[in-house]
XYZ file of C-alpha atoms in Angstrom:
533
model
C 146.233 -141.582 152.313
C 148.356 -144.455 150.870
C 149.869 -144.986 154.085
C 146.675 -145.286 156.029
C 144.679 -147.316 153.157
C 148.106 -149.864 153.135
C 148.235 -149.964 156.720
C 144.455 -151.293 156.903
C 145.216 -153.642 154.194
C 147.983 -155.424 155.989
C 146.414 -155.493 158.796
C 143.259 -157.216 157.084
C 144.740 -159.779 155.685
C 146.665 -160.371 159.262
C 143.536 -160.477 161.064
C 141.749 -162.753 158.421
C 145.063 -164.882 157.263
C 144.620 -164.178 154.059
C 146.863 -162.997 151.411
C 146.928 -159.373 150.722
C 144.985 -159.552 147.324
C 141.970 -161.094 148.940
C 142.241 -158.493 151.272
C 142.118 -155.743 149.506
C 139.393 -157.513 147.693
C 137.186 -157.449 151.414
C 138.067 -153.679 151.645
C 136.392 -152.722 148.312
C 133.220 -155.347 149.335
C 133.128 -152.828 152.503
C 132.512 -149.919 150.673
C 129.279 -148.696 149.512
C 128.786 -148.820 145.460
C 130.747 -151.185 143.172
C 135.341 -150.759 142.723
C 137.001 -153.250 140.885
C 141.040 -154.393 141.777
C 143.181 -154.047 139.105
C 146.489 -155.822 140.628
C 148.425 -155.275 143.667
C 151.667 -154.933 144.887
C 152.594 -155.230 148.412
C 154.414 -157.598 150.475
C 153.186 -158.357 154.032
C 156.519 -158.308 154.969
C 157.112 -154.566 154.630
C 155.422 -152.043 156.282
C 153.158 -149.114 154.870
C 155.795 -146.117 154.486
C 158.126 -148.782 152.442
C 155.329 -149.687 150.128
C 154.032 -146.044 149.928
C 157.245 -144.764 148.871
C 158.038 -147.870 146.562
C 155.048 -146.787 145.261
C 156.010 -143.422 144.390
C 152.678 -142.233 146.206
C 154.709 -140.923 149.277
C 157.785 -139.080 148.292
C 161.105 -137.199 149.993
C 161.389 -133.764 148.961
C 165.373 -132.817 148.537
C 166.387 -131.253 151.842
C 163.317 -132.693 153.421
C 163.076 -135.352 156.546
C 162.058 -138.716 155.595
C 158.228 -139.054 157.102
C 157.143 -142.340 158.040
C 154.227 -143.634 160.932
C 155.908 -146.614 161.223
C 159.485 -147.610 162.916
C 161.858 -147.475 160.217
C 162.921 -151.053 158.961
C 166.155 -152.247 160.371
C 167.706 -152.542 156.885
C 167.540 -149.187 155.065
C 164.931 -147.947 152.746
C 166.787 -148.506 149.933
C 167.155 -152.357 150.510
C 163.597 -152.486 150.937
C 162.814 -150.834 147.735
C 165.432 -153.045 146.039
C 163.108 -156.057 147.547
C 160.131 -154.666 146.113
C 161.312 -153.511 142.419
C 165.060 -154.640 141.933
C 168.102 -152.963 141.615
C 169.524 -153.911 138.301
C 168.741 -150.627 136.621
C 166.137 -148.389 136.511
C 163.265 -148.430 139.135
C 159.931 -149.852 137.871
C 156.585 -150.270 138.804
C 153.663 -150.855 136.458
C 151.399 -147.958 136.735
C 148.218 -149.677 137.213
C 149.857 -151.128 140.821
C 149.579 -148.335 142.316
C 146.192 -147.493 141.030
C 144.190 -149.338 143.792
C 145.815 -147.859 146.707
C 145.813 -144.231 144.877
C 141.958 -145.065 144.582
C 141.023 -146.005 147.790
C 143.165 -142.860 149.341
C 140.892 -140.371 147.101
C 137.706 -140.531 148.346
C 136.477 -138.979 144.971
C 137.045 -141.992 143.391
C 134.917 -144.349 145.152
C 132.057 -145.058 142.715
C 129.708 -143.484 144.964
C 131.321 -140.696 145.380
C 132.812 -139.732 142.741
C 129.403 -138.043 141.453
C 129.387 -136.104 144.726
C 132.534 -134.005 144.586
C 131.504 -131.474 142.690
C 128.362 -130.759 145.008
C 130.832 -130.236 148.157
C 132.744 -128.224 146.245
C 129.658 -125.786 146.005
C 128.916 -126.516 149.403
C 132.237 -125.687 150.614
C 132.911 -122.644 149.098
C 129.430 -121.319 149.898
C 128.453 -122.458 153.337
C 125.185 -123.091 151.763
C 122.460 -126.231 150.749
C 123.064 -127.257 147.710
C 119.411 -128.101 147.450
C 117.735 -125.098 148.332
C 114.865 -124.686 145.518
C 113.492 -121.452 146.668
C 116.836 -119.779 147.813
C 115.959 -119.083 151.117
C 119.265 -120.808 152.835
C 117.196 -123.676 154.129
C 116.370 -127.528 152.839
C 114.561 -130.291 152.778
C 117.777 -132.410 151.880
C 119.508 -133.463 155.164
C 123.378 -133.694 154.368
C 125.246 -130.873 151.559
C 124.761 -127.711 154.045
C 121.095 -128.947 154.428
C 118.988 -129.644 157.205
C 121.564 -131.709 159.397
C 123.385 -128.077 159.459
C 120.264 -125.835 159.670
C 116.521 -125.936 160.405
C 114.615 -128.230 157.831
C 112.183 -125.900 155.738
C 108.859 -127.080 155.831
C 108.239 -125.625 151.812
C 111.037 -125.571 149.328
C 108.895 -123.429 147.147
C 108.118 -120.430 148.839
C 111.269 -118.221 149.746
C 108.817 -116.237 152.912
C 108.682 -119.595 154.188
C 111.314 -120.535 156.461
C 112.591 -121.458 160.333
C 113.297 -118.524 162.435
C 110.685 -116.040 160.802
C 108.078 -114.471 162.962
C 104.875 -115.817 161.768
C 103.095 -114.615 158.883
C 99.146 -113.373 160.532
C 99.669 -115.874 163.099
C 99.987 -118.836 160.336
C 96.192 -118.917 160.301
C 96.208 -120.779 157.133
C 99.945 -122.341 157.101
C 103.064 -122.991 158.724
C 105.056 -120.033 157.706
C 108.068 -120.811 160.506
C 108.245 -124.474 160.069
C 107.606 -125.056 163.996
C 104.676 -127.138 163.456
C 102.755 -125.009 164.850
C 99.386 -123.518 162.876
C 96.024 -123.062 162.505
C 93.340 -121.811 164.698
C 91.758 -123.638 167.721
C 88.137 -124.295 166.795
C 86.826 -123.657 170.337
C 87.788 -120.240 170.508
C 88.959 -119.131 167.086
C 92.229 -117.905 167.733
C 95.225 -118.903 166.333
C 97.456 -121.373 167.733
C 100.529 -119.677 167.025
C 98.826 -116.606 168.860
C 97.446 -118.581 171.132
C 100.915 -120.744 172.249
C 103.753 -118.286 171.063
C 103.202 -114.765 171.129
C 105.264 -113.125 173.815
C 106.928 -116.598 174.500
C 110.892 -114.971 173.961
C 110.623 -117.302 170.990
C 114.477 -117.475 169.775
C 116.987 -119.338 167.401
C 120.775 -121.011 167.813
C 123.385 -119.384 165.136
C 126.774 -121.191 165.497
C 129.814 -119.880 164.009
C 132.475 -121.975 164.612
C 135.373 -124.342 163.387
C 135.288 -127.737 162.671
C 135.153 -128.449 166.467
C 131.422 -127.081 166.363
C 131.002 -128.493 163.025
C 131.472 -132.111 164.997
C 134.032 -133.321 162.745
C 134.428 -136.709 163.451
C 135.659 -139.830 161.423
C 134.465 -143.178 162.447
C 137.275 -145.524 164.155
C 135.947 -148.195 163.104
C 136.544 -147.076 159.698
C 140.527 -148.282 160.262
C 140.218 -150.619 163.203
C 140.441 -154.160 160.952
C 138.688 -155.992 164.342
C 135.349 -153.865 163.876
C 135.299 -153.743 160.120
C 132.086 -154.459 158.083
C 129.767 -153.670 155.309
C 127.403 -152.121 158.209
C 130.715 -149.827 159.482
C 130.948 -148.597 155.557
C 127.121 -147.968 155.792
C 127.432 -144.078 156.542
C 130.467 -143.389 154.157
C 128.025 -141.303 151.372
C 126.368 -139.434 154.506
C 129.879 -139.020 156.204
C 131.023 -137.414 152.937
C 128.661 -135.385 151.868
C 128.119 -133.847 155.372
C 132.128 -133.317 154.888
C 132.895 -135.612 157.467
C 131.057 -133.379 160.595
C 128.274 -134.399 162.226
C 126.166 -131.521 163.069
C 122.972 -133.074 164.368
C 124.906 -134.555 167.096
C 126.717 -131.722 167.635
C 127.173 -129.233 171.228
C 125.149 -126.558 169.964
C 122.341 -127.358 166.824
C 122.454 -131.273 167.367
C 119.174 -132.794 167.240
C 118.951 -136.070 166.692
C 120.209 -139.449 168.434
C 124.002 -139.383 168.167
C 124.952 -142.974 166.174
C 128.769 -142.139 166.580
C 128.527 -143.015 170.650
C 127.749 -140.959 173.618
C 124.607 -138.981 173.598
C 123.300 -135.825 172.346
C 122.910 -132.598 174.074
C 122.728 -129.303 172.693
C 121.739 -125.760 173.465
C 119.515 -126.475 170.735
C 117.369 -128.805 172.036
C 117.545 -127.257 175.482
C 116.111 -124.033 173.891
C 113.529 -125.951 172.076
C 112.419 -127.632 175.526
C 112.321 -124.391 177.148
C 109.871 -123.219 174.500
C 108.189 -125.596 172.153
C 107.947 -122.165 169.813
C 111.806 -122.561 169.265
C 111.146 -125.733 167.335
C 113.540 -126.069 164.275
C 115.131 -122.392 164.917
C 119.108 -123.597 164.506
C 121.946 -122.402 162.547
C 125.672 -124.144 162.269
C 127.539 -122.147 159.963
C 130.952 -124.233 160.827
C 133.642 -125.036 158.807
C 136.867 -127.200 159.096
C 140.038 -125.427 159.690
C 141.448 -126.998 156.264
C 139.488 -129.416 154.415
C 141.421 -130.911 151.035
C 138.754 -132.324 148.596
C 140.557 -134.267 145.685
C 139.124 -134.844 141.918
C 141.734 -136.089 139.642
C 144.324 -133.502 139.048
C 142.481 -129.928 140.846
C 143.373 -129.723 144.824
C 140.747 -127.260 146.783
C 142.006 -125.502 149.403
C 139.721 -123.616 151.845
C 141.266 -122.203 155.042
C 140.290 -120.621 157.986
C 137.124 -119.658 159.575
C 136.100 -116.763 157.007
C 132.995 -115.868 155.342
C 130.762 -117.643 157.265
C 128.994 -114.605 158.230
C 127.995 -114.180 154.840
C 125.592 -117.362 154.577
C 124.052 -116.633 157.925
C 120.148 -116.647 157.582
C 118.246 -113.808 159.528
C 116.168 -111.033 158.063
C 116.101 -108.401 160.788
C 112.974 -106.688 159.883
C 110.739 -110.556 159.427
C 112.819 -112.708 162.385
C 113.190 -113.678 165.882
C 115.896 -112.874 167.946
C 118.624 -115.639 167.931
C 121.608 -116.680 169.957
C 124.552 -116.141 168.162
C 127.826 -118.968 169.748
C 131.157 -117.659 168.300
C 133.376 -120.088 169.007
C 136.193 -120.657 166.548
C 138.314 -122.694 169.390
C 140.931 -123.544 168.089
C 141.753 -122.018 164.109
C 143.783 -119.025 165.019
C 146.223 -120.880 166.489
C 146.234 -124.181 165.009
C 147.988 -124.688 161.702
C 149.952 -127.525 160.187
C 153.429 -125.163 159.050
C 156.870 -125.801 160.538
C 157.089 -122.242 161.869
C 153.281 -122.610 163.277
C 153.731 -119.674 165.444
C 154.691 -117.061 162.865
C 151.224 -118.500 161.295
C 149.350 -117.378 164.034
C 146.401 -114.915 164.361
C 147.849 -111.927 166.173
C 145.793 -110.277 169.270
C 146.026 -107.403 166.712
C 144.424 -109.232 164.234
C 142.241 -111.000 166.745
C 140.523 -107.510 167.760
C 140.361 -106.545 164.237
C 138.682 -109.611 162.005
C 136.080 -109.923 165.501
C 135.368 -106.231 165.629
C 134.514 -106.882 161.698
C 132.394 -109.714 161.656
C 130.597 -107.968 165.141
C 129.595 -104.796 163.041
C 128.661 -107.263 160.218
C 126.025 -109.061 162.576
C 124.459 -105.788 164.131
C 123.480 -105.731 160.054
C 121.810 -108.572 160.243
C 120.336 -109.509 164.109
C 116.567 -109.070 165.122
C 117.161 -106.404 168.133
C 117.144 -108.497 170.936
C 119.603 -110.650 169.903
C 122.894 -112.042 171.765
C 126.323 -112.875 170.675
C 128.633 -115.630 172.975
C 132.355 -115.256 172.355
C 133.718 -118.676 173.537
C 137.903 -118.206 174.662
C 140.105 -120.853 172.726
C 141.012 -124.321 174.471
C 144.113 -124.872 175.966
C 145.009 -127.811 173.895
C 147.790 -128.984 175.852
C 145.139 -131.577 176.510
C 145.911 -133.578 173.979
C 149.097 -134.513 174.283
C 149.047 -134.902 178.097
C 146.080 -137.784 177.612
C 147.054 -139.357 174.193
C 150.395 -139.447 173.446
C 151.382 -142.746 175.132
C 148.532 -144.563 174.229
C 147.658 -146.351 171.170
C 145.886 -145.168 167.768
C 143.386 -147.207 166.520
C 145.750 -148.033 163.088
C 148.227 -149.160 166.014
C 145.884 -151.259 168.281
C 146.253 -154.965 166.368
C 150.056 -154.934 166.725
C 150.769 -152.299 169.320
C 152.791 -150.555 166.929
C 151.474 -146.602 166.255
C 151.094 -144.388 169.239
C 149.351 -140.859 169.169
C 152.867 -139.786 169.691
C 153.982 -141.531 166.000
C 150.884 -140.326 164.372
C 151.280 -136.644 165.292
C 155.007 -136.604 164.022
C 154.011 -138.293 160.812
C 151.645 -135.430 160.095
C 154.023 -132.958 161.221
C 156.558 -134.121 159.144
C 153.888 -133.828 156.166
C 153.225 -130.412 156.908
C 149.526 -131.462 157.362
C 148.890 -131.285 160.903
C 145.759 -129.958 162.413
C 147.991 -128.223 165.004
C 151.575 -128.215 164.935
C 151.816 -125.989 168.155
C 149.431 -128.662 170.233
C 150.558 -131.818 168.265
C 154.277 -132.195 169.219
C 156.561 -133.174 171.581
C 157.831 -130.310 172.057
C 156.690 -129.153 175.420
C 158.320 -125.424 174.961
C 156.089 -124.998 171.377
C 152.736 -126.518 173.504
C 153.238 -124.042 176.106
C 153.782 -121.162 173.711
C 150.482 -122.207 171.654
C 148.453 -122.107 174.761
C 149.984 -118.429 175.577
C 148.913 -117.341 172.379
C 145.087 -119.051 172.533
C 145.131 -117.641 176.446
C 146.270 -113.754 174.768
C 143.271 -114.320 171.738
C 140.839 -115.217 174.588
C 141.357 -112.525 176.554
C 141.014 -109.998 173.532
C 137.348 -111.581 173.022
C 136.862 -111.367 177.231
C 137.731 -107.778 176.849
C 135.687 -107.343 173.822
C 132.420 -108.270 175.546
C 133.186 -106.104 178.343
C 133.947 -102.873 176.569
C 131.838 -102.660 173.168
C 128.039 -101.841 172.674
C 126.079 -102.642 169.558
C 122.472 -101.580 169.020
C 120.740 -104.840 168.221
C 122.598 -107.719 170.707
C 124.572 -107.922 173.537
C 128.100 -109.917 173.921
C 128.814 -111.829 176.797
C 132.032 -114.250 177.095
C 132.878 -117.556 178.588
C 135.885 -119.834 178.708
C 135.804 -123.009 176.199
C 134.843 -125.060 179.796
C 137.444 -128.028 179.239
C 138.291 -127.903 182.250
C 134.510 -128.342 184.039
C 133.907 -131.528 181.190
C 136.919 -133.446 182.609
C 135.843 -132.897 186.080
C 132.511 -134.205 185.050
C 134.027 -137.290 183.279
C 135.833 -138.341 185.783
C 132.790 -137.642 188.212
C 131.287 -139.828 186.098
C 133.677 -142.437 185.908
C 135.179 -141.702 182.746
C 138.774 -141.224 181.704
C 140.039 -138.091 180.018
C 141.357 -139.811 176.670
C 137.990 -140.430 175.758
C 137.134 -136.659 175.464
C 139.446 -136.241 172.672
C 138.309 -138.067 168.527
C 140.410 -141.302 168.705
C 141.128 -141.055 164.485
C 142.429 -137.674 164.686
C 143.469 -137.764 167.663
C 142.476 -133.244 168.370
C 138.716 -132.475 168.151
C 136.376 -132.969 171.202
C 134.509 -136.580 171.124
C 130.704 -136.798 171.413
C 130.774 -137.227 175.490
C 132.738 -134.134 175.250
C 130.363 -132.252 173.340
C 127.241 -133.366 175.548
C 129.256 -132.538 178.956
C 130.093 -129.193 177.590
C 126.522 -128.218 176.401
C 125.521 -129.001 180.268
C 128.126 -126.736 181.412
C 127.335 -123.638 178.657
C 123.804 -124.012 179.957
C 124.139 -123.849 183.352
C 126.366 -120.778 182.926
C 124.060 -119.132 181.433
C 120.872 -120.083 183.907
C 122.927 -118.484 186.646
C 124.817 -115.709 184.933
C 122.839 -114.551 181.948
C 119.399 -116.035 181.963
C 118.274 -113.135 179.767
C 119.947 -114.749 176.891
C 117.956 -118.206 177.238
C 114.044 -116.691 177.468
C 111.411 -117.388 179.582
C 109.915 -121.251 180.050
C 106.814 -120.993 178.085
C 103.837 -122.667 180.121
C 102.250 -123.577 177.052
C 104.849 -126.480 175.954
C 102.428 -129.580 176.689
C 99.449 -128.403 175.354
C 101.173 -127.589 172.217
C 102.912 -130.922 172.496
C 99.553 -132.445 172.807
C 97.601 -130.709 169.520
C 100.874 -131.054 167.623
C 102.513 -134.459 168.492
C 102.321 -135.697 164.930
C 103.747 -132.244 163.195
C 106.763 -131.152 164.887
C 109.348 -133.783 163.282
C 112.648 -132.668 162.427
């Protein structure tokens, strides 16, 4: 945090020629809500990891390597400390200098924030909106698990009320599904839900996934100093409190126009086009692989892809069928230890935790319901189309490559994959044998086991068919990847992919998507005004 935060600094005041107090000044005017500078300390002659460790925000554990983004200075560290505080006796540095940096690298202490941390603490730990009046696992409040990450409820009073139900005696009198559709057609008398939906294959979207199909994405222009504004800043609360994914945009519940480039296209809004009745019928029960949330002294850890199952909302008896994606793509073999492999999810335990959360759905699915195991990416990827090329904390001076930022965090022991995210070609190709052995446990899952109330089917995370298609399309394969993190698929990626899915499952298990329902413009045309998201 202090490195990045001192590393934008600099580079502000480079970009603006001003001194380093004014621009730390424009950094806080950037930021949504009111912060206030105290002092500051840094020297434009010295680079982030000397300030960072004069500091004493970055430190160098006894026995541990020295981590640093930056070229190490051609005098040692020690000289450049000695610059900074003096050598005479004992090292000092008034507290308070610190404090700015140490603020801006907490997000939970940004004014308008700080109010909000205890909320995604809730959030994270449940998987559920934190707004949810009548308890039925949907919201009217768009970011904190609400509707950005499921269907919006169309009455947060009334728990029977809900997307994804069947409706309640046709929703003569009221929208009990929240598709927008209701009522009864005064030239006939029947009921338009009756009338439009019944036997339409009406269906849902359930996602469980990572923080791949949770869309985690952090804008670049958040640390490029050449695009920085007050309008870049705009979407920092939002960012936050969504726990910096983006599921509306996302591959398979995104919804709305993606503002974070490319386009949106999801299975989603496919389904919803294929049958107007599917309106509002989504589910993204993702999490990030690790996610860190900060408030003064207490550090919250949650790993892993578990529990999710346990916030998924479907009542077997009162629902429609729905689509369930697993697709955890990359969390059993990503991890950010120094022995990542021993850290690994075994095929052992592969076939065990699926085989668990399998028998835990066939609870809880309509019949008529069907599961997607997506395999895990082969993540050499990354390296092969970012390494050499330039971060956007390195673009002003030339001076980070994907390459530097990947040791850094390996060095921290906070990588998002140490197996993918090295140069070390032996430990890349050993991560993708272990993601190719976990895939094939899922492929051999859907082929062998039966469960009463869904079927399984299987298909390869289809990296491979999105780069083809980029560069069909003109595009180059770096800009499939998140430039800031430099590991999770972009938004073009994301759109290409939910092209792909669909077309797979057109010509291979067209079961699973429904029949088109004829009905789709006249319902378009009596409800144009009530079917908002």
């Amino acid at each position: 945090g202090c490195v990045l935060v001192v590393s934008v600094v600099e580079q502000l005041a480079q970009w603006h020629n001003s001194t380093v107090k004014a621009a730390l000044e424009r950094l806080c005017n950037y930021i949504p809500g009111k912060c206030q500078i105290k002092r500051h300390i840094i020297d434009r002659e010295m680079n982030a990891d000397v300030v960072c460790h004069s500091l004493k925000l970055c430190k160098q554990d006894p026995g541990q390597p020295l981590c640093h983004l930056y070229p190490p200075p051609k005098v040692s560290f020690f000289q450049m400390f000695c610059k900074i505080a003096g050598c005479g006796g004992s090292f000092k540095l008034e507290q308070y200098s610190a404090e700015s940096i140490a603020g801006f690298s907490n997000l939970c202490a940004f004014p308008v924030l700080d109010k909000l941390c205890e909320k995604i603490k809730y959030v994270i730990r449940n998987k559920l909106p934190f707004e949810d009046f009548d308890g039925d696992k949907f919201s009217t409040f768009p970011t904190l698990r609400g509707y950005h990450w499921r269907g919006r409820d169309c009455n947060d009073k009334n728990a029977t009320v809900y997307p994804g139900r069947r409706p309640d005696n046709w929703d003569v009198n009221s929208d009990s599904n929240c598709n927008g559709i209701w009522g009864v057609d005064p030239k006939d008398g029947i009921p338009y839900e009756e009338k439009f939906c019944k036997g339409a294959d009406s269906r849902g979207v359930v996602l469980l996934g990572d923080s791949a199909g949770a869309h985690f994405h952090i804008p670049p222009e958040w640390m490029t100093v050449t695009q920085m504004s007050v309008k870049a800043f705009a979407n920092l609360p939002m960012a936050f409190t969504d726990e910096l994914d983006w599921p509306q945009f996302s591959e398979f519940t995104g919804f709305l126009n993606s503002t974070i480039g490319g386009w949106t296209d999801s299975l989603y809004l496919r389904l919803r086009r294929r049958n107007r009745c599917n309106h509002r019928d989504l589910q993204n029960i993702s999490q990030n692989g690790m996610l860190m949330i900060q408030t003064q002294t207490v550090y919250f850890y949650i790993n892993k892809a578990a529990y999710l199952f346990f916030s998924l909302a479907r009542n077997q008896l009162l629902d429609n069928p729905t689509i369930v994606v697993y697709a955890t793509i990359g969390n059993d073999v990503c991890n950010g230890e120094r022995d990542t492999l021993a850290h690994m999810t075994t095929p052992q335990k592969m076939l065990s935790n699926v085989m668990q959360a399998l028998r835990f759905l066939n609870t809880r699915l309509p019949t008529g319901s069907h599961v997607i195991l997506t395999g895990l990416v082969d993540g050499r990827f990354l390296w092969d189309n970012l390494h050499d090329r330039y971060h956007p904390l390195g673009q002003l001076n030339k001076d980070v490559t994907y390459s530097q930022l990947y040791s850094f965090l390996n060095c921290l022991q906070v990588s998002p994959c140490s197996g993918w995210l090295t140069s070390n070609e032996t430990l890349r190709n050993l991560t993708s044998e272990r993601a190719l052995q976990l895939s094939n446990v899922l492929k051999e899952i859907a082929t062998s086991e039966k469960f009463s109330n869904f079927d399984i089917f299987y298909m390869d995370f289809p990296l491979r068919q999105t780069a083809e298609e980029w560069h069909r399309m003109g595009g180059e394969p770096w800009q499939l990847i998140e430039p800031v993190d430099g590991f999770h698929p972009s938004q073009i990626a994301a759109a290409l992919g939910t092209s792909i899915t669909w077309q797979k499952a057109l010509h291979e298990w067209p079961q699973v998507l429904g029949k088109e329902n004829p009905f789709n413009n006249q319902i378009e045309a009596v409800f144009k005004d009530q079917g908002g998201h």
